[in-house]
mmCIF file of C-alpha atoms and ligand atoms in Angstrom:
data_model
loop_
_atom_site.group_PDB
_atom_site.id
_atom_site.type_symbol
_atom_site.label_atom_id
_atom_site.label_comp_id
_atom_site.label_asym_id
_atom_site.label_seq_id
_atom_site.Cartn_x
_atom_site.Cartn_y
_atom_site.Cartn_z
ATOM 1 C CA MET A 1 16.607 3.937 11.845
ATOM 2 C CA LYS A 2 15.935 0.193 12.212
ATOM 3 C CA VAL A 3 15.985 -2.254 9.309
ATOM 4 C CA LYS A 4 13.996 -5.495 8.866
ATOM 5 C CA GLU A 5 14.280 -7.864 5.922
ATOM 6 C CA GLU A 6 10.796 -8.837 4.685
ATOM 7 C CA SER A 7 11.746 -10.795 1.545
ATOM 8 C CA PRO A 8 14.854 -11.073 -0.688
ATOM 9 C CA ASP A 9 14.205 -7.625 -2.215
ATOM 10 C CA VAL A 10 12.009 -5.806 0.338
ATOM 11 C CA LYS A 11 13.095 -4.220 3.622
ATOM 12 C CA THR A 12 11.058 -2.297 6.192
ATOM 13 C CA PHE A 13 12.758 0.769 7.680
ATOM 14 C CA THR A 14 11.572 2.061 11.051
ATOM 15 C CA PHE A 15 12.229 5.668 12.053
ATOM 16 C CA LYS A 16 11.844 6.659 15.673
ATOM 17 C CA LEU A 17 11.474 10.298 16.630
ATOM 18 C CA GLU A 18 13.778 11.644 19.284
ATOM 19 C CA GLU A 19 11.138 14.185 20.236
ATOM 20 C CA GLY A 20 7.718 15.332 19.049
ATOM 21 C CA GLU A 21 5.203 13.372 17.023
ATOM 22 C CA PHE A 22 4.984 12.304 13.390
ATOM 23 C CA ARG A 23 1.361 12.474 12.295
ATOM 24 C CA PHE A 24 0.086 11.055 9.018
ATOM 25 C CA LYS A 25 -2.936 9.291 7.576
ATOM 26 C CA ALA A 26 -2.953 5.832 5.999
ATOM 27 C CA GLY A 27 -2.201 6.170 2.276
ATOM 28 C CA GLN A 28 0.105 9.207 2.519
ATOM 29 C CA PHE A 29 3.710 9.048 1.335
ATOM 30 C CA VAL A 30 7.104 10.531 2.230
ATOM 31 C CA GLU A 31 10.102 11.401 0.060
ATOM 32 C CA VAL A 32 13.217 9.569 1.268
ATOM 33 C CA SER A 33 16.623 10.880 0.175
ATOM 34 C CA VAL A 34 20.103 9.414 0.283
ATOM 35 C CA PHE A 35 22.805 12.055 0.148
ATOM 36 C CA GLY A 36 24.701 11.967 -3.163
ATOM 37 C CA VAL A 37 22.290 9.480 -4.776
ATOM 38 C CA GLY A 38 18.788 10.953 -4.924
ATOM 39 C CA GLU A 39 15.279 10.894 -3.584
ATOM 40 C CA ALA A 40 12.188 8.689 -4.094
ATOM 41 C CA PRO A 41 8.594 8.508 -2.796
ATOM 42 C CA PHE A 42 7.399 5.688 -0.514
ATOM 43 C CA THR A 43 4.030 5.218 1.141
ATOM 44 C CA LEU A 44 4.031 4.912 4.911
ATOM 45 C CA SER A 45 3.332 1.301 5.894
ATOM 46 C CA SER A 46 2.968 1.603 9.681
ATOM 47 C CA SER A 47 -0.033 2.448 11.848
ATOM 48 C CA PRO A 48 -1.090 6.102 11.652
ATOM 49 C CA PHE A 49 -2.113 5.756 15.310
ATOM 50 C CA ASP A 50 1.520 5.192 16.352
ATOM 51 C CA THR A 51 2.899 8.738 16.311
ATOM 52 C CA GLU A 52 6.264 7.899 17.951
ATOM 53 C CA LYS A 53 7.624 6.016 14.966
ATOM 54 C CA PHE A 54 6.856 5.481 11.301
ATOM 55 C CA GLU A 55 7.808 2.827 8.751
ATOM 56 C CA VAL A 56 8.290 2.472 5.019
ATOM 57 C CA SER A 57 8.698 -0.861 3.220
ATOM 58 C CA ILE A 58 10.934 -0.562 0.187
ATOM 59 C CA MET A 59 11.535 -2.869 -2.771
ATOM 60 C CA ARG A 60 15.000 -2.654 -4.341
ATOM 61 C CA VAL A 61 14.597 -1.741 -8.032
ATOM 62 C CA GLY A 62 17.185 0.935 -8.930
ATOM 63 C CA SER A 63 19.712 3.460 -7.670
ATOM 64 C CA VAL A 64 17.871 5.164 -4.770
ATOM 65 C CA THR A 65 16.185 2.005 -3.479
ATOM 66 C CA SER A 66 19.508 0.082 -3.655
ATOM 67 C CA ALA A 67 21.265 2.882 -1.744
ATOM 68 C CA ILE A 68 18.536 2.793 0.936
ATOM 69 C CA HIS A 69 18.828 -1.012 1.128
ATOM 70 C CA ARG A 70 22.555 -0.649 1.876
ATOM 71 C CA LYS A 71 21.750 1.465 4.946
ATOM 72 C CA LYS A 72 22.244 -0.157 8.359
ATOM 73 C CA GLU A 73 20.694 0.378 11.754
ATOM 74 C CA GLY A 74 21.653 3.841 13.018
ATOM 75 C CA ASP A 75 22.414 5.289 9.565
ATOM 76 C CA VAL A 76 20.753 8.539 8.527
ATOM 77 C CA VAL A 77 18.545 9.337 5.509
ATOM 78 C CA GLY A 78 16.549 12.486 4.691
ATOM 79 C CA ILE A 79 12.749 12.442 5.004
ATOM 80 C CA ARG A 80 10.218 15.024 3.892
ATOM 81 C CA GLY A 81 6.462 14.740 4.101
ATOM 82 C CA PRO A 82 3.932 13.343 4.707
ATOM 83 C CA TYR A 83 2.376 14.248 1.375
ATOM 84 C CA GLY A 84 -0.682 13.360 -0.665
ATOM 85 C CA THR A 85 -4.210 12.190 -0.037
ATOM 86 C CA HIS A 86 -5.198 9.337 2.261
ATOM 87 C CA PHE A 87 -7.536 6.353 2.456
ATOM 88 C CA PRO A 88 -10.866 7.752 3.731
ATOM 89 C CA LEU A 89 -11.415 5.726 6.921
ATOM 90 C CA GLU A 90 -14.527 7.752 7.728
ATOM 91 C CA LYS A 91 -16.210 6.379 4.556
ATOM 92 C CA CYS A 92 -15.706 2.838 5.918
ATOM 93 C CA GLU A 93 -17.622 3.299 9.166
ATOM 94 C CA GLY A 94 -20.480 0.786 9.338
ATOM 95 C CA LYS A 95 -19.412 -0.677 5.959
ATOM 96 C CA ASP A 96 -17.646 -3.821 4.803
ATOM 97 C CA VAL A 97 -14.084 -3.377 3.544
ATOM 98 C CA THR A 98 -12.235 -5.296 0.819
ATOM 99 C CA ILE A 99 -8.465 -4.789 0.571
ATOM 100 C CA VAL A 100 -6.553 -6.180 -2.398
ATOM 101 C CA GLY A 101 -2.769 -5.957 -2.735
ATOM 102 C CA GLY A 102 -0.117 -7.387 -4.999
ATOM 103 C CA GLY A 103 3.624 -7.603 -4.289
ATOM 104 C CA ILE A 104 5.038 -4.507 -2.595
ATOM 105 C CA GLY A 105 1.624 -2.863 -3.198
ATOM 106 C CA ILE A 106 0.592 -4.283 0.169
ATOM 107 C CA ALA A 107 2.805 -1.656 1.924
ATOM 108 C CA PRO A 108 0.278 1.237 1.951
ATOM 109 C CA LEU A 109 -2.500 -1.257 2.644
ATOM 110 C CA ARG A 110 -0.651 -2.499 5.753
ATOM 111 C CA SER A 111 -1.049 1.005 7.184
ATOM 112 C CA LEU A 112 -4.768 0.871 6.365
ATOM 113 C CA ILE A 113 -5.163 -2.596 7.960
ATOM 114 C CA TYR A 114 -3.490 -1.346 11.164
ATOM 115 C CA ALA A 115 -5.810 1.685 11.199
ATOM 116 C CA LEU A 116 -8.955 -0.421 10.692
ATOM 117 C CA ILE A 117 -7.912 -2.906 13.395
ATOM 118 C CA HIS A 118 -7.203 -0.030 15.806
ATOM 119 C CA GLU A 119 -10.922 0.826 15.813
ATOM 120 C CA ARG A 120 -12.193 -2.587 14.679
ATOM 121 C CA GLU A 121 -15.678 -2.120 16.137
ATOM 122 C CA LYS A 122 -16.427 0.755 13.737
ATOM 123 C CA TYR A 123 -16.336 -1.424 10.630
ATOM 124 C CA GLY A 124 -18.204 -4.423 9.213
ATOM 125 C CA ASN A 125 -16.598 -7.473 7.636
ATOM 126 C CA ILE A 126 -12.997 -6.865 6.514
ATOM 127 C CA LYS A 127 -11.376 -9.091 3.890
ATOM 128 C CA VAL A 128 -7.733 -8.813 2.816
ATOM 129 C CA LEU A 129 -6.639 -10.491 -0.434
ATOM 130 C CA TYR A 130 -2.890 -10.516 -1.070
ATOM 131 C CA GLY A 131 -0.859 -12.081 -3.843
ATOM 132 C CA ALA A 132 2.879 -12.494 -4.377
ATOM 133 C CA ARG A 133 4.733 -14.109 -7.264
ATOM 134 C CA GLU A 134 6.299 -16.850 -5.117
ATOM 135 C CA PRO A 135 6.045 -17.878 -1.430
ATOM 136 C CA ARG A 136 9.516 -16.440 -0.679
ATOM 137 C CA LEU A 137 8.370 -13.042 -2.014
ATOM 138 C CA ILE A 138 5.438 -12.725 0.418
ATOM 139 C CA VAL A 139 6.146 -9.757 2.680
ATOM 140 C CA TYR A 140 5.129 -9.292 6.361
ATOM 141 C CA LYS A 141 5.225 -13.110 6.851
ATOM 142 C CA ASP A 142 5.143 -12.735 10.658
ATOM 143 C CA LEU A 143 2.127 -10.394 10.553
ATOM 144 C CA TRP A 144 -0.500 -12.355 8.658
ATOM 145 C CA ASP A 145 -1.400 -14.652 11.591
ATOM 146 C CA GLU A 146 -1.747 -11.583 13.811
ATOM 147 C CA PHE A 147 -4.023 -9.853 11.275
ATOM 148 C CA LYS A 148 -6.147 -13.041 10.988
ATOM 149 C CA LYS A 149 -7.269 -12.510 14.605
ATOM 150 C CA HIS A 150 -9.112 -9.355 13.456
ATOM 151 C CA VAL A 151 -9.808 -9.596 9.722
ATOM 152 C CA GLU A 152 -10.214 -12.317 7.076
ATOM 153 C CA VAL A 153 -6.947 -12.892 5.215
ATOM 154 C CA TYR A 154 -6.567 -14.752 1.894
ATOM 155 C CA LEU A 155 -3.070 -15.258 0.501
ATOM 156 C CA THR A 156 -2.106 -16.563 -2.909
ATOM 157 C CA VAL A 157 1.055 -17.071 -4.974
ATOM 158 C CA ASP A 158 1.405 -17.149 -8.755
ATOM 159 C CA PHE A 159 3.899 -20.022 -8.582
ATOM 160 C CA ALA A 160 3.915 -22.476 -5.656
ATOM 161 C CA ASP A 161 6.850 -24.475 -4.291
ATOM 162 C CA GLU A 162 6.888 -27.531 -1.988
ATOM 163 C CA THR A 163 6.457 -25.317 1.120
ATOM 164 C CA TRP A 164 3.194 -23.740 -0.096
ATOM 165 C CA LYS A 165 -0.123 -25.302 0.959
ATOM 166 C CA GLY A 166 -2.420 -22.381 0.076
ATOM 167 C CA HIS A 167 -4.147 -20.966 -2.993
ATOM 168 C CA VAL A 168 -2.218 -20.767 -6.282
ATOM 169 C CA GLY A 169 -3.005 -18.208 -8.973
ATOM 170 C CA VAL A 170 -2.824 -14.460 -9.521
ATOM 171 C CA VAL A 171 -4.665 -12.388 -6.909
ATOM 172 C CA THR A 172 -7.770 -11.950 -9.108
ATOM 173 C CA THR A 173 -8.365 -15.737 -8.944
ATOM 174 C CA LEU A 174 -9.157 -15.302 -5.234
ATOM 175 C CA PHE A 175 -12.392 -13.612 -6.341
ATOM 176 C CA ASP A 176 -13.517 -17.078 -7.567
ATOM 177 C CA VAL A 177 -13.198 -18.596 -4.074
ATOM 178 C CA VAL A 178 -13.874 -15.701 -1.682
ATOM 179 C CA GLU A 179 -17.461 -14.544 -1.379
ATOM 180 C CA ILE A 180 -17.668 -10.741 -1.578
ATOM 181 C CA ASN A 181 -20.861 -8.723 -1.394
ATOM 182 C CA PRO A 182 -20.301 -5.409 -3.233
ATOM 183 C CA LYS A 183 -23.154 -3.605 -1.484
ATOM 184 C CA ASP A 184 -21.923 -1.024 1.059
ATOM 185 C CA ASN A 185 -18.419 -2.355 0.559
ATOM 186 C CA MET A 186 -15.356 -0.095 0.326
ATOM 187 C CA ALA A 187 -12.518 -1.485 -1.794
ATOM 188 C CA PHE A 188 -8.843 -0.491 -1.526
ATOM 189 C CA VAL A 189 -6.336 -1.649 -4.113
ATOM 190 C CA CYS A 190 -2.596 -1.184 -4.603
ATOM 191 C CA GLY A 191 0.100 -2.901 -6.677
ATOM 192 C CA PRO A 192 1.029 -1.661 -10.150
ATOM 193 C CA PRO A 193 0.799 -5.013 -11.981
ATOM 194 C CA ILE A 194 -2.595 -6.006 -10.523
ATOM 195 C CA ILE A 195 -4.452 -2.744 -10.022
ATOM 196 C CA LYS A 196 -6.088 -2.652 -13.487
ATOM 197 C CA PHE A 197 -7.290 -6.279 -13.373
ATOM 198 C CA VAL A 198 -8.535 -6.055 -9.782
ATOM 199 C CA THR A 199 -10.478 -2.867 -10.612
ATOM 200 C CA GLN A 200 -12.125 -4.664 -13.571
ATOM 201 C CA LYS A 201 -13.103 -7.571 -11.259
ATOM 202 C CA LEU A 202 -14.539 -5.212 -8.631
ATOM 203 C CA LEU A 203 -16.608 -3.408 -11.276
ATOM 204 C CA GLU A 204 -17.871 -6.762 -12.643
ATOM 205 C CA LEU A 205 -18.853 -7.766 -9.097
ATOM 206 C CA GLY A 206 -20.941 -4.578 -8.826
ATOM 207 C CA PHE A 207 -18.735 -2.256 -6.734
ATOM 208 C CA ALA A 208 -19.628 1.413 -7.229
ATOM 209 C CA PRO A 209 -16.748 3.318 -8.947
ATOM 210 C CA GLU A 210 -16.706 5.841 -6.083
ATOM 211 C CA ASN A 211 -16.190 2.996 -3.576
ATOM 212 C CA ILE A 212 -13.067 1.661 -5.319
ATOM 213 C CA HIS A 213 -9.990 3.410 -3.870
ATOM 214 C CA LEU A 214 -6.724 3.057 -5.761
ATOM 215 C CA SER A 215 -3.238 4.001 -4.626
ATOM 216 C CA LEU A 216 -1.486 4.959 -7.874
ATOM 217 C CA GLU A 217 2.233 5.070 -8.572
ATOM 218 C CA ARG A 218 3.653 7.542 -11.030
ATOM 219 C CA MET A 219 7.189 8.737 -11.590
ATOM 220 C CA MET A 220 7.673 11.653 -9.191
ATOM 221 C CA LYS A 221 10.351 14.248 -8.627
ATOM 222 C CA CYS A 222 9.314 17.147 -6.373
ATOM 223 C CA GLY A 223 6.343 15.503 -4.581
ATOM 224 C CA ILE A 224 4.758 18.923 -4.072
ATOM 225 C CA ARG A 225 3.189 19.788 -7.459
ATOM 226 C CA LYS A 226 6.035 21.892 -8.801
ATOM 227 C CA CYS A 227 7.709 19.785 -11.531
ATOM 228 C CA GLY A 228 4.745 18.263 -13.422
ATOM 229 C CA HIS A 229 6.341 14.775 -13.566
ATOM 230 C CA CYS A 230 3.406 12.946 -12.015
ATOM 231 C CA ASN A 231 0.611 14.403 -14.130
ATOM 232 C CA ILE A 232 -2.347 12.177 -15.191
ATOM 233 C CA GLY A 233 -5.260 13.899 -16.931
ATOM 234 C CA LYS A 234 -6.166 16.938 -14.861
ATOM 235 C CA TYR A 235 -4.520 15.521 -11.747
ATOM 236 C CA TYR A 236 -1.069 15.520 -10.179
ATOM 237 C CA VAL A 237 -0.546 12.227 -8.354
ATOM 238 C CA CYS A 238 1.647 13.873 -5.692
ATOM 239 C CA ARG A 239 -0.992 16.409 -4.682
ATOM 240 C CA ASP A 240 -4.385 15.046 -5.831
ATOM 241 C CA GLY A 241 -3.351 11.428 -5.021
ATOM 242 C CA ALA A 242 -1.726 9.065 -4.633
ATOM 243 C CA VAL A 243 -5.143 7.770 -3.418
ATOM 244 C CA PHE A 244 -7.885 8.212 -6.041
ATOM 245 C CA THR A 245 -11.333 6.707 -6.415
ATOM 246 C CA TYR A 246 -11.902 4.904 -9.706
ATOM 247 C CA ASP A 247 -14.695 7.392 -10.335
ATOM 248 C CA MET A 248 -12.098 10.220 -10.451
ATOM 249 C CA ILE A 249 -9.808 8.600 -13.023
ATOM 250 C CA LYS A 250 -12.079 6.368 -15.109
ATOM 251 C CA ASP A 251 -12.180 8.750 -18.107
ATOM 252 C CA ILE A 252 -8.398 9.270 -18.236
ATOM 253 C CA PRO A 253 -6.743 7.150 -20.972
ATOM 254 C CA ASN A 254 -4.563 4.453 -19.394
ATOM 255 C CA PRO A 255 -4.811 5.796 -15.806
ATOM 256 C CA PHE A 256 -2.852 2.837 -14.396
HETATM 257 C C1 LIG B 1 3.289 7.727 -4.327
HETATM 258 C C2 LIG B 1 4.256 6.585 -4.466
HETATM 259 C C3 LIG B 1 4.389 5.690 -3.430
HETATM 260 C C4 LIG B 1 5.304 4.641 -3.534
HETATM 261 N N1 LIG B 1 5.409 3.767 -2.488
HETATM 262 C C5 LIG B 1 6.320 2.788 -2.541
HETATM 263 C C6 LIG B 1 6.501 1.904 -1.428
HETATM 264 O O1 LIG B 1 5.827 2.013 -0.392
HETATM 265 N N2 LIG B 1 7.458 0.956 -1.526
HETATM 266 C C7 LIG B 1 8.238 0.806 -2.666
HETATM 267 O O2 LIG B 1 9.088 -0.075 -2.686
HETATM 268 N N3 LIG B 1 8.074 1.604 -3.726
HETATM 269 C C8 LIG B 1 7.155 2.599 -3.690
HETATM 270 N N4 LIG B 1 7.021 3.453 -4.757
HETATM 271 C C9 LIG B 1 7.895 3.267 -5.931
HETATM 272 C C10 LIG B 1 9.249 3.899 -5.658
HETATM 273 O O3 LIG B 1 9.114 5.287 -5.515
HETATM 274 C C11 LIG B 1 10.201 3.566 -6.821
HETATM 275 O O4 LIG B 1 10.474 2.192 -6.819
HETATM 276 C C12 LIG B 1 11.490 4.355 -6.673
HETATM 277 O O5 LIG B 1 11.260 5.698 -7.004
HETATM 278 C C13 LIG B 1 12.562 3.780 -7.584
HETATM 279 O O6 LIG B 1 13.727 4.560 -7.408
HETATM 280 P P1 LIG B 1 15.158 3.994 -7.812
HETATM 281 O O7 LIG B 1 16.083 5.157 -7.908
HETATM 282 O O8 LIG B 1 15.555 2.893 -6.918
HETATM 283 O O9 LIG B 1 14.881 3.367 -9.242
HETATM 284 P P2 LIG B 1 15.318 3.982 -10.639
HETATM 285 O O10 LIG B 1 16.793 3.790 -10.775
HETATM 286 O O11 LIG B 1 14.750 5.353 -10.794
HETATM 287 O O12 LIG B 1 14.512 3.032 -11.596
HETATM 288 C C14 LIG B 1 14.723 1.620 -11.642
HETATM 289 C C15 LIG B 1 13.647 0.983 -12.495
HETATM 290 O O13 LIG B 1 12.380 1.108 -11.842
HETATM 291 C C16 LIG B 1 11.469 1.840 -12.644
HETATM 292 N N5 LIG B 1 10.705 2.723 -11.769
HETATM 293 C C17 LIG B 1 11.162 3.728 -10.995
HETATM 294 N N6 LIG B 1 10.172 4.306 -10.300
HETATM 295 C C18 LIG B 1 9.050 3.647 -10.641
HETATM 296 C C19 LIG B 1 7.683 3.772 -10.283
HETATM 297 N N7 LIG B 1 7.238 4.679 -9.419
HETATM 298 N N8 LIG B 1 6.803 2.928 -10.843
HETATM 299 C C20 LIG B 1 7.201 1.999 -11.722
HETATM 300 N N9 LIG B 1 8.486 1.821 -12.095
HETATM 301 C C21 LIG B 1 9.390 2.632 -11.582
HETATM 302 C C22 LIG B 1 12.329 2.622 -13.627
HETATM 303 O O14 LIG B 1 11.662 2.860 -14.851
HETATM 304 C C23 LIG B 1 13.484 1.658 -13.851
HETATM 305 O O15 LIG B 1 13.154 0.674 -14.776
HETATM 306 C C24 LIG B 1 6.101 4.484 -4.696
HETATM 307 C C25 LIG B 1 5.960 5.390 -5.746
HETATM 308 C C26 LIG B 1 5.045 6.435 -5.641
HETATM 309 C C27 LIG B 1 4.907 7.402 -6.770
HETATM 310 S S1 LIG B 2 6.075 15.100 -8.484
HETATM 311 FE FE1 LIG B 2 6.374 17.131 -9.154
HETATM 312 S S2 LIG B 2 4.369 17.755 -9.685
HETATM 313 FE FE2 LIG B 2 4.050 15.810 -8.773
#
């Protein structure tokens, strides 16, 4: 296991297989466990086309995430998965793609961006809109210039400091300055605080509900539809998600 610090409270953990391949699709998650502490779900953030290693990017919020953050290169954690549904890449072929992430919500979308870039010629215009609270909380700082060679990237922060020369405002304010044509455009959104407001914006712009793909977070325990913890409406986020279209969840009270 390798560890990289992305921001003061986010680290990316890289797991390399000694033998065999780890296959997953962008949007799927794994359960990571620390012996004696517990287990928690995290979406894979690396390229699904790289089957020799996989990565998760983890924000420290509580007991399991703090225990994982204390792990050093070479330490061992338990992994089970991959689980859940994925971002439907095949739906994006020949279409434009709009990716909107907030905070650590960019982690699953990083996997999607890698996958789209891997077969860049299959897709139309790709725009990535990402917002963090402050410049120091932006994750993947060394990756954005690389991504800009292949896709359009728009970054924003809620609160600027003297180092920040870019856009200021919550991620939805980027919709006022970035031109987005909703026709034949597939949207992908993740980030608990922003997901509701971004979905509203996309609907106002004219995106079809079935073209808005949301990676939802719910409290989980088993990850395999046994405990009922992650239930929303008729769905279980661990098995029927975590990727849903807005069309699937729009009639569920408070789906976010
Ligand atoms: C499908 C899925 C994918 C996820 N992917 C990622 C990821 O890629 N990177 C990442 O950093 N996190 C991700 N999460 C969230 C992550 O699982 C939680 O942060 C983790 O379970 C917290 O565990 P803990 O023991 O550290 O916190 P706890 O000690 O359990 O809780 C600390 C605080 O965080 C709150 N909390 C715990 N879990 C959640 C949650 N899921 N949503 C909102 N608040 C919560 C608790 O209410 C409490 O206030 C994902 C969650 C799901 C369901
Ligand atoms: S986490 Fe147990 S049913 Fe989904």
